[in-house]
Structures are given as C-alpha cells and as structure tokens.
Phi, psi and omega in degrees: 000127182301151184288143184277136174271137182248136179229134177250112177271109177112142187215030173286193183301319184287316177305321182285319181293318176295324183293328179298313184290318180293317182300321180292311192292327191280346172292339177265000190227149179266359184283333194239142175304142184289350183251127177259123174263144177230134177276134181225136177288119184289127171227157181261128183235114183051038181082004184238155178283145180293318178304317189288325180298314180298311177301325192266318185250357174060029174222145179261099193278351175270305191252352175211065181295145175091353178240133189274126176273144178306145190295343187273351178267111182231175187253136173226129182285127170239157178293158180301321183260104185267359184300137176088356178248013188250129186292142181300142186087359178290147179223157189230166166223131184266132173240030182261128182258104182175165180227164177223170182257121176263175179295330181254026178105227189295135171227127182264153183302324182291326173303316187294314178296320184295310181295321180285317182265356180059033178241157185287132183231129172257185173220155175231118176227148174180180172279081197223077174287127194304313189302318188293315173312304179298329175285352180063031170282139184306139173202163172245164172208167191233127164264135177252106182214134177270344176261114193297319182298317177292324179302318183281331173293320178290326180292319170300326180289324187244337187287141176224168176302331185252010178220085186268138184245132163257133171255128174233161180263004183273064190305315190288329176288323177298317176287320176299328179298307189296339175273314189281337178303327188285336171294318182295320185293317175306314177303326175292325178294328177297310181302325177291317183299323180269009180055048179274341176097180183288323176304314181291322177294324172306316184282334170302308186304306188293318178291324177301314187290329178299318179291320180298314181290324176298315177292329177290318173306320185288318194246339173295146183284326181254182173305142181258122175270117186291335178303326175304326183291342180266359172283185179293324183301335189259260195295320179301305176298323178300313174300311189291321178300319179286345178247341180224199171081161187280338174295310179299308189301312189286322174301323174297321183289328171305322178286310185288331183259337182079001179282161177284165177305316187294322176302307181298319173313307180297320181289324195248341188254009170055040184088349174282162179262151175265124191271327190301307176299317185290332175288325176297322182292324171298317183296314183296327172299313176299316179299320181287334177293323175269011177060037189240020190295318185294338182278350185225064184305315186292312175298323181286318175297319177305309181305315184294322179288323178285321192239341194242011176073014173300141177302133180289337179292340178278355180309320184298337179295322184292340176275316178294328180260009183283133174307142181282334183228149176238000000 
C-alpha cells in the first residue's frame, strides 16, 4: 500500500501545535509519507515572509513562538480553490470549531468541507488549548469518525503519550460540542468580568451544558448520544474553555474595559479570531427561525450582549430564570 501523504491546511496556533505532533509521529511510522506540507496564509513578519521563516527556522514566530516544528513540516502555497487538485480517495479531518447556517438549518464546518471537496471528513475536538498541547502537557481529545479504518489512521497520526485520543462514531455531536462550548465560555468570561465568583461560573457551565445537549438534540440529523458529552469534546472542553482560552479572556475584558468585541479581538488575539460571539450569532438565527429563543436563555443572552447592546449586568438574569432541567 502506498504511503499516505499528509497536508495541514491552516497555520494558526492550533494548526502549528498539531503540525508539531504529526511531524514527529510520521517519522516513527511506515504508513505515511515522510514529508508534511502545510498551507499558510502569507504574512510579513519583520520584513520576512512567514512561510520563509517556518521553512528555514521551523518556528511559527507569530502564532506559536518558542516551539520548533519538525524539519519535515514545510510550507507550500496552494491556490485558494483546491477543488480539482485532490487525489481520489483522499480523506480529511477538521479541527475547526464553529457552525454555520444552511438552507435547511444547521450546517457544520465538516459539512461545508465535505460538500466542496467531495471527500470524507472526520472531526477532532477536545480540551486542547494549543500552547499546552505544544508544551506536551497531558490532555485528551475526541475524534468523531464514522469510518473505523480512517479513525485508526488518524489516531496513529496524532496520538502521543501526552495527547490521548478516543474515537467515537457520533461525529455531529463531537463537532457541535466544539462550537457551542465557545458561547458558554463567553458567558463564563462575563462572570469573571463582573466578579461573580466560581459558584456562579459553575452554574454557567452546568446550564450551558444543558443547552448544548438540548441544541444538539434539536438540530443534529442523527441520534445524539449523551455519552459523547462525557468525552473530552464535551464536558472537559467546556470546563477548560470556561477557565482558560481566548473566548473567556476577551469576554472578561469586554466587561472590564467597555470596548467592543471587535476592538478587543484586534488588540488581544494577535490576528486570531474569536469563535464564541460569532457562533452565538449563527445559533441565535437558528433559534429565532424555530421560535425557540426563550428555550435557550444563556445562548440568547450572550448573543444579545455581544451584538444588540443588552447590558452585561443583565447576564445574571438568564441564570436566575433558567429552567433547572430542559
């Protein structure tokens, strides 16, 4: 069987952290081609191309400074439209956390990739803050994959002693957890900015998890396994994002500074994007279409504070009036 070629599309902090793992792993396996190609959005850093810096110095100095990428990971420029340039039989895995609105309701990022590139797409989501993964601190993650053979290939490609992978076949739930937890993290950041304390944040996490489960049951096409929410992609990712991560951090600054989400994104994220507010907007549209805004008070209040000028001090009301069970 010919060696499988690996390409990483995207080179932010998370893409670079995964590149570090993959670059090392394929050196230990005969299954993969020894060269990993990475697509990078070209930027100029101190007068030099970012691609040139990564190729020569094996470090993403903008998004993952201080970490050396293996020498077999290098940059290749690909055209924006890669349709028609993919080998038959290729398959992919998405590490992108977000949702979109489709003509028939919920559209997952993996759906978009699947439709455009006509390839089979799995997902990886978990409690994985990129800098900690790059530092090789122990964590778990979840792969959602309906093809058992592909699941094992992805596990071999990415698992290490400190990056432990569980493969489940409930792909949509795995992916939807990765998107929705960012909305909850914004709520957790509001709590921190308002100095509400850990008890209140615990309530945000629990009520947010309830809304995640209810939303998945409402919008996912297939059956939703509650067990998936107990994997790393579910409760673990929710907890770590509500205590660390960019969504919580920016939401806290939103309360303390009075600046807009857009201003803070530019000031604090070094070119990275904030997923939580954007996901709340997509979710709010879907809930509005189904006339179910009142059934998801936490998701809806986060959106209203971020985009409709609702006072952040009113965030507590969505907790006080939240149904204890959904």
